[in-house]
PDB file of C-alpha atoms in Angstrom:
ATOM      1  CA  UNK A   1    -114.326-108.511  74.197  1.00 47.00           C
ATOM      2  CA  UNK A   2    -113.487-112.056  73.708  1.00 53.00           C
ATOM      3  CA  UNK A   3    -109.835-111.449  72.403  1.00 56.00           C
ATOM      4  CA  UNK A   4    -108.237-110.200  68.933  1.00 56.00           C
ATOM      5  CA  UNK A   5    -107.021-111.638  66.447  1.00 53.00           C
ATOM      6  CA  UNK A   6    -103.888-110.941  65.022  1.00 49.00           C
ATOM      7  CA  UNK A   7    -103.711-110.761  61.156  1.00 50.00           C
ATOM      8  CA  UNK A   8    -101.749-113.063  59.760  1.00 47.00           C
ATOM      9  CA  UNK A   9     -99.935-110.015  57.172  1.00 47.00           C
ATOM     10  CA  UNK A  10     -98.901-108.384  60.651  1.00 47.00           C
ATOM     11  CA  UNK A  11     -96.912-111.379  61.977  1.00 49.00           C
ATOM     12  CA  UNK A  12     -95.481-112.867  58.669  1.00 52.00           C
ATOM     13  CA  UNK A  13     -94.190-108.988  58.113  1.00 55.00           C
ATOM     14  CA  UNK A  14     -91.976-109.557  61.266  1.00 66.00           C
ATOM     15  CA  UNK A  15     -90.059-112.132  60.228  1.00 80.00           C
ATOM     16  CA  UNK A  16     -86.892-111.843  59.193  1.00 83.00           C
ATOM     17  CA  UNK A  17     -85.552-114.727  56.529  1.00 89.00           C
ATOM     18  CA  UNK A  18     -82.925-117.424  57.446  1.00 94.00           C
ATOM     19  CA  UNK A  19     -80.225-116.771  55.027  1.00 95.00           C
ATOM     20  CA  UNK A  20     -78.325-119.826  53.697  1.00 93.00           C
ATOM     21  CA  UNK A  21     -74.253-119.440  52.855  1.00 86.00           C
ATOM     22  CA  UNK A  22     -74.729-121.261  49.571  1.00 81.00           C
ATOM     23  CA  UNK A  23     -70.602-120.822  49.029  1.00 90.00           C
ATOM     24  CA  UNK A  24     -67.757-119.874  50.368  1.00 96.00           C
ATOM     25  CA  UNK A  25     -68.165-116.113  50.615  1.00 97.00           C
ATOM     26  CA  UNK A  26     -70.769-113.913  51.247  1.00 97.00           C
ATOM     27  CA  UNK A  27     -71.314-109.718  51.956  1.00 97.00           C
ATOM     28  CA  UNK A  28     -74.124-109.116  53.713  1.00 98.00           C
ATOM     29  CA  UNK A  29     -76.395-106.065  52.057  1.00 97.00           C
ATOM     30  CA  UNK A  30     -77.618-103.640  55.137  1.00 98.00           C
ATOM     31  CA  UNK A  31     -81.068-104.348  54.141  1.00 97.00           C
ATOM     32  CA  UNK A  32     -80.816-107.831  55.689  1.00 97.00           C
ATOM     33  CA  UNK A  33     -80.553-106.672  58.887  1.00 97.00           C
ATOM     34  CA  UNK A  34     -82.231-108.783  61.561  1.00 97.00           C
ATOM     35  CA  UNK A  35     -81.553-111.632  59.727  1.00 97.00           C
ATOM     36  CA  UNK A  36     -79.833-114.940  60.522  1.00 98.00           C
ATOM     37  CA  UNK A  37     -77.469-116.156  58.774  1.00 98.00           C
ATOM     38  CA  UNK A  38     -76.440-120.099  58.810  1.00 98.00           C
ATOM     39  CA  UNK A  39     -73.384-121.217  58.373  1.00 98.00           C
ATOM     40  CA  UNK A  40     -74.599-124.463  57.070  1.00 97.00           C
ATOM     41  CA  UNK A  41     -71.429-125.435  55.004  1.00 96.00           C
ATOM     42  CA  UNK A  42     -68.763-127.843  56.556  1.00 97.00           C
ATOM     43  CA  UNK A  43     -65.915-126.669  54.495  1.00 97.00           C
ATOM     44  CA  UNK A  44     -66.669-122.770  56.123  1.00 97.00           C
ATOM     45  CA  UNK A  45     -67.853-119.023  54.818  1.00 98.00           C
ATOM     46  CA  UNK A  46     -66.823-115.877  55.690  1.00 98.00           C
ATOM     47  CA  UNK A  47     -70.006-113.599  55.690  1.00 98.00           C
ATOM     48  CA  UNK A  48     -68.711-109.844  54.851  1.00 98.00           C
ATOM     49  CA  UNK A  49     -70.663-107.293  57.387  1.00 98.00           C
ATOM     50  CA  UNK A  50     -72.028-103.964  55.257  1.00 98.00           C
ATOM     51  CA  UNK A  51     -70.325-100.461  56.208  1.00 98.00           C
ATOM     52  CA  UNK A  52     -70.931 -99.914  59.902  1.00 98.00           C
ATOM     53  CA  UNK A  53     -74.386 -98.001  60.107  1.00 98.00           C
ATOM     54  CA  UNK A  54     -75.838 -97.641  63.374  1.00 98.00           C
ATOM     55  CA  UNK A  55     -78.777-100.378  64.445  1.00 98.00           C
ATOM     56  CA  UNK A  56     -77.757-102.478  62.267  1.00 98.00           C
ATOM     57  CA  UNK A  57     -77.791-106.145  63.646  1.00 98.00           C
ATOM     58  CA  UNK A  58     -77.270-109.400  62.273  1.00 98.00           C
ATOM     59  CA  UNK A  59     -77.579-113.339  63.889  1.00 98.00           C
ATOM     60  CA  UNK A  60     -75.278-115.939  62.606  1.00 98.00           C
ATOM     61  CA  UNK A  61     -75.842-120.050  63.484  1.00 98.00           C
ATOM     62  CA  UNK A  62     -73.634-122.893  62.921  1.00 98.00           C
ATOM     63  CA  UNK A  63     -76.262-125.731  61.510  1.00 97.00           C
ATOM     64  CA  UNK A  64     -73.234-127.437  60.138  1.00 97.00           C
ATOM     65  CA  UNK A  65     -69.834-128.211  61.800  1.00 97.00           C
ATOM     66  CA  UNK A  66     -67.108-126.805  60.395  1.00 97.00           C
ATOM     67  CA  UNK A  67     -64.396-129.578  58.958  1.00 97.00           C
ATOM     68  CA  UNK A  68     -61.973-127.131  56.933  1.00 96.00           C
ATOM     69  CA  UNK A  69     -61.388-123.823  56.464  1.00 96.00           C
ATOM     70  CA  UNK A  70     -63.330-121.137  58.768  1.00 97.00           C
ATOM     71  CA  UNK A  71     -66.529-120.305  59.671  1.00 98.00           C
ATOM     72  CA  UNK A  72     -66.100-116.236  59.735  1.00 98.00           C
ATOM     73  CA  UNK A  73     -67.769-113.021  60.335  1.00 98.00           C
ATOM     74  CA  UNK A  74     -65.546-110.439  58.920  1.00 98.00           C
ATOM     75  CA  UNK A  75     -66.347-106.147  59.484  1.00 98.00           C
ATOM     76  CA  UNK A  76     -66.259-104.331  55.983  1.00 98.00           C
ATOM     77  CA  UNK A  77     -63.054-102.384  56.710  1.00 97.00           C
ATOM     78  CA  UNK A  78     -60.544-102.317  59.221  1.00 97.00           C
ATOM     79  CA  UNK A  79     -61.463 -99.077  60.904  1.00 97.00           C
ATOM     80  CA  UNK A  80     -64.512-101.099  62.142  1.00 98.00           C
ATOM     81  CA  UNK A  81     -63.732-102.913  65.056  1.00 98.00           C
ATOM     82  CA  UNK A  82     -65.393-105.246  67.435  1.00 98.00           C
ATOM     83  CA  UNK A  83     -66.162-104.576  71.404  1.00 98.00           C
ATOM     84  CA  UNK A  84     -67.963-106.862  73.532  1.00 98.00           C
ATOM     85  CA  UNK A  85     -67.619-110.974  73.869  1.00 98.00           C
ATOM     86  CA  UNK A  86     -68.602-114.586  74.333  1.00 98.00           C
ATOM     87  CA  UNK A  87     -68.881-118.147  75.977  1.00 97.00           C
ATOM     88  CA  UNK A  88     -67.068-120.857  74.869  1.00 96.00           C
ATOM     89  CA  UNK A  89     -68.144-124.459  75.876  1.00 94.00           C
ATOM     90  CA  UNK A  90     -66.040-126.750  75.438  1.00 94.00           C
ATOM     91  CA  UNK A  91     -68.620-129.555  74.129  1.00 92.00           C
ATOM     92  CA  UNK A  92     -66.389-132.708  73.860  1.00 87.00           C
ATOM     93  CA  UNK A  93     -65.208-133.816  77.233  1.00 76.00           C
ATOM     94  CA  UNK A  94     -65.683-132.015  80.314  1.00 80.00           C
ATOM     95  CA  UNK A  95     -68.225-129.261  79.451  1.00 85.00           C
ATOM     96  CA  UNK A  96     -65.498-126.186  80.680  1.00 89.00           C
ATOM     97  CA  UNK A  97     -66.527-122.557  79.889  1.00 93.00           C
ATOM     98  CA  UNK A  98     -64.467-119.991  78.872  1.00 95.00           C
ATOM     99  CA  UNK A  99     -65.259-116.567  78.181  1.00 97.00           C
ATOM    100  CA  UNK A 100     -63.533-114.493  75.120  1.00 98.00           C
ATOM    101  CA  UNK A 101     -63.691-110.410  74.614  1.00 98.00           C
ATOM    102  CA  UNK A 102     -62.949-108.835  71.244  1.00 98.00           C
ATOM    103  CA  UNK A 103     -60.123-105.938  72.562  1.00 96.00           C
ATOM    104  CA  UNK A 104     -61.749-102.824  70.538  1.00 97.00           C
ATOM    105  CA  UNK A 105     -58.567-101.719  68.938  1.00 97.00           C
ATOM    106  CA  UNK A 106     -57.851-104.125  66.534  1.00 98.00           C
ATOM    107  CA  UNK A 107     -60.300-107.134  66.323  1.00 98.00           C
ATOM    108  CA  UNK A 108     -62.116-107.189  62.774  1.00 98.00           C
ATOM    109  CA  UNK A 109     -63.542-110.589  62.718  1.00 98.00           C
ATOM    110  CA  UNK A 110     -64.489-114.102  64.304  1.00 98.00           C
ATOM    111  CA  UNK A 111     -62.854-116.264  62.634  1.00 98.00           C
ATOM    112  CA  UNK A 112     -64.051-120.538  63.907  1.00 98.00           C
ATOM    113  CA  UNK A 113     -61.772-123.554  63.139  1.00 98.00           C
ATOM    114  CA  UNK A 114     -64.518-126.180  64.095  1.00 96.00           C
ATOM    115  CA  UNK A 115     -62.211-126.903  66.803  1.00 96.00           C
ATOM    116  CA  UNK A 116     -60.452-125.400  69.477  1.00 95.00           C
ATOM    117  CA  UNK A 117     -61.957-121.705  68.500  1.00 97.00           C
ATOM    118  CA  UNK A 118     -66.015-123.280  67.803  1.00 97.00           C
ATOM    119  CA  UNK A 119     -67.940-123.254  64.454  1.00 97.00           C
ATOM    120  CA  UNK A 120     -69.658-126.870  65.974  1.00 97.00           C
ATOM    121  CA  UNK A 121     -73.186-127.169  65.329  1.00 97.00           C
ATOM    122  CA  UNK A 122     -75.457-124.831  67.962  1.00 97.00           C
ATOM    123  CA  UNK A 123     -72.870-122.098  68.352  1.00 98.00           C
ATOM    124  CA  UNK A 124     -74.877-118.520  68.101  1.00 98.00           C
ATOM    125  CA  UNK A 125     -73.387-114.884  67.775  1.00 98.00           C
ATOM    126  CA  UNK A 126     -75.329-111.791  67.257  1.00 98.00           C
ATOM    127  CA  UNK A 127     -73.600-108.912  65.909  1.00 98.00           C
ATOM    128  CA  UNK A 128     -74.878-105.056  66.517  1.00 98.00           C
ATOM    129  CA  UNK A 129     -73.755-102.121  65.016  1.00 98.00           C
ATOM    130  CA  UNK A 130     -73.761 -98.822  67.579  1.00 98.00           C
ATOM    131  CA  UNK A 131     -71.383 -96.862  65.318  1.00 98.00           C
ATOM    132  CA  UNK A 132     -69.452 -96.623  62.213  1.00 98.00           C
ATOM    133  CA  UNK A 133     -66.371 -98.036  64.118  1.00 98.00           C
ATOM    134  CA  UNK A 134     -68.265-100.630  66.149  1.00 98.00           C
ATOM    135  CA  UNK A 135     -69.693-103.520  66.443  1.00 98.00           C
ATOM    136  CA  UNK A 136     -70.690-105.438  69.722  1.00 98.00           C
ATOM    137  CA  UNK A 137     -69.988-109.169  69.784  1.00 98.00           C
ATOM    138  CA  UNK A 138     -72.291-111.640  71.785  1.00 98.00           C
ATOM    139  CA  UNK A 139     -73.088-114.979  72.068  1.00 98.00           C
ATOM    140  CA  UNK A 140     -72.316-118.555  72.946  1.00 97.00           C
ATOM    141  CA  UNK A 141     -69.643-120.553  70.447  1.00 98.00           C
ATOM    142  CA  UNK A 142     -69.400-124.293  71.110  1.00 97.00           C
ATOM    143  CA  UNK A 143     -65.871-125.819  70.185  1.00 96.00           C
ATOM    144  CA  UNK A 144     -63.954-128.822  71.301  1.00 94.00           C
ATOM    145  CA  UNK A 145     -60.496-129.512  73.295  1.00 90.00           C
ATOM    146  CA  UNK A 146     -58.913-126.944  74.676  1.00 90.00           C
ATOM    147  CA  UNK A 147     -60.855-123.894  73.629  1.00 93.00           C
ATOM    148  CA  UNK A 148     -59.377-120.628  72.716  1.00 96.00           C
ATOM    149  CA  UNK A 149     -60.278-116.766  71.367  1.00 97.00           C
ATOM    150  CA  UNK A 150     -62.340-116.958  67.951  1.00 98.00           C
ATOM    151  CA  UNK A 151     -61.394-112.751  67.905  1.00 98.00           C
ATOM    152  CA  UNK A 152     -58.944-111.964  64.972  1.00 98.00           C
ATOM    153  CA  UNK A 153     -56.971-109.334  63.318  1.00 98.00           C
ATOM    154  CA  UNK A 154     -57.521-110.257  60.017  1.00 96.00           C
TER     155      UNK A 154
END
């Protein structure tokens, strides 16, 4: 056989939609899940995560730099906490890496300045859900000066 041909219904089916922040707050449904979300507004969002269901997972991207206010993923409650970590490069003068982990006990959110804790355009974190009191954090966050933990309480 001289090769198959994919339908083009099978692969447009796969894709999940780039999901724009279009204000300052957003709560993400659970149906979205596989998505990417952009934060593509300089004066910040804070995205919402839906209740913690296992599988769940959700891509955010900073398109736009942040100037004011936060760029900020944010767990539904505060029983649901985050696990896992990331890279942070520091982008504007000597390249350094540091590396962040979200404690488990009481991290609820990443919460970027623009600055010191990232939100600068290219910075990529994937949240997963593998129960309904945690999520697992990954991904590389690209900030500037002396960088520092993006993992909050709040």
């Amino acid at each position: 056989m001289l090769g198959q041909i994919t339908p083009v219904f099978e692969t447009v089916a796969a894709r999940r939609p780039l999901v724009s922040g279009q204000g300052a707050t957003r709560t993400i449904n659970a149906n979205e899940s596989g998505s990417t979300f952009l934060f593509d507004r300089a004066a910040g969002i804070v995205y919402t995560l839906p209740t913690a269901q296992p599988g769940l997972h959700f891509d955010f991207v900073v398109t736009t730099t942040v100037t004011s206010n936060a760029a900020k993923v944010i767990t539904a409650a505060g029983t649901e906490l985050l696990i896992g970590g990331y890279t942070n490069v520091d982008t504007d003068t000597s390249n350094a890496v540091a590396a962040f982990t979200a404690n488990g006990s009481t991290h609820v959110s990443v919460s970027m300045n623009g600055t010191t804790t990232g939100a600068v355009a290219g910075t990529k974190l994937r949240f997963t859900c593998l129960s309904s009191t945690r999520w697992m954090v990954e991904g590389i966050v690209q900030g500037t000066g002396t960088v520092a933990t993006a993992f909050a309480t709040s």
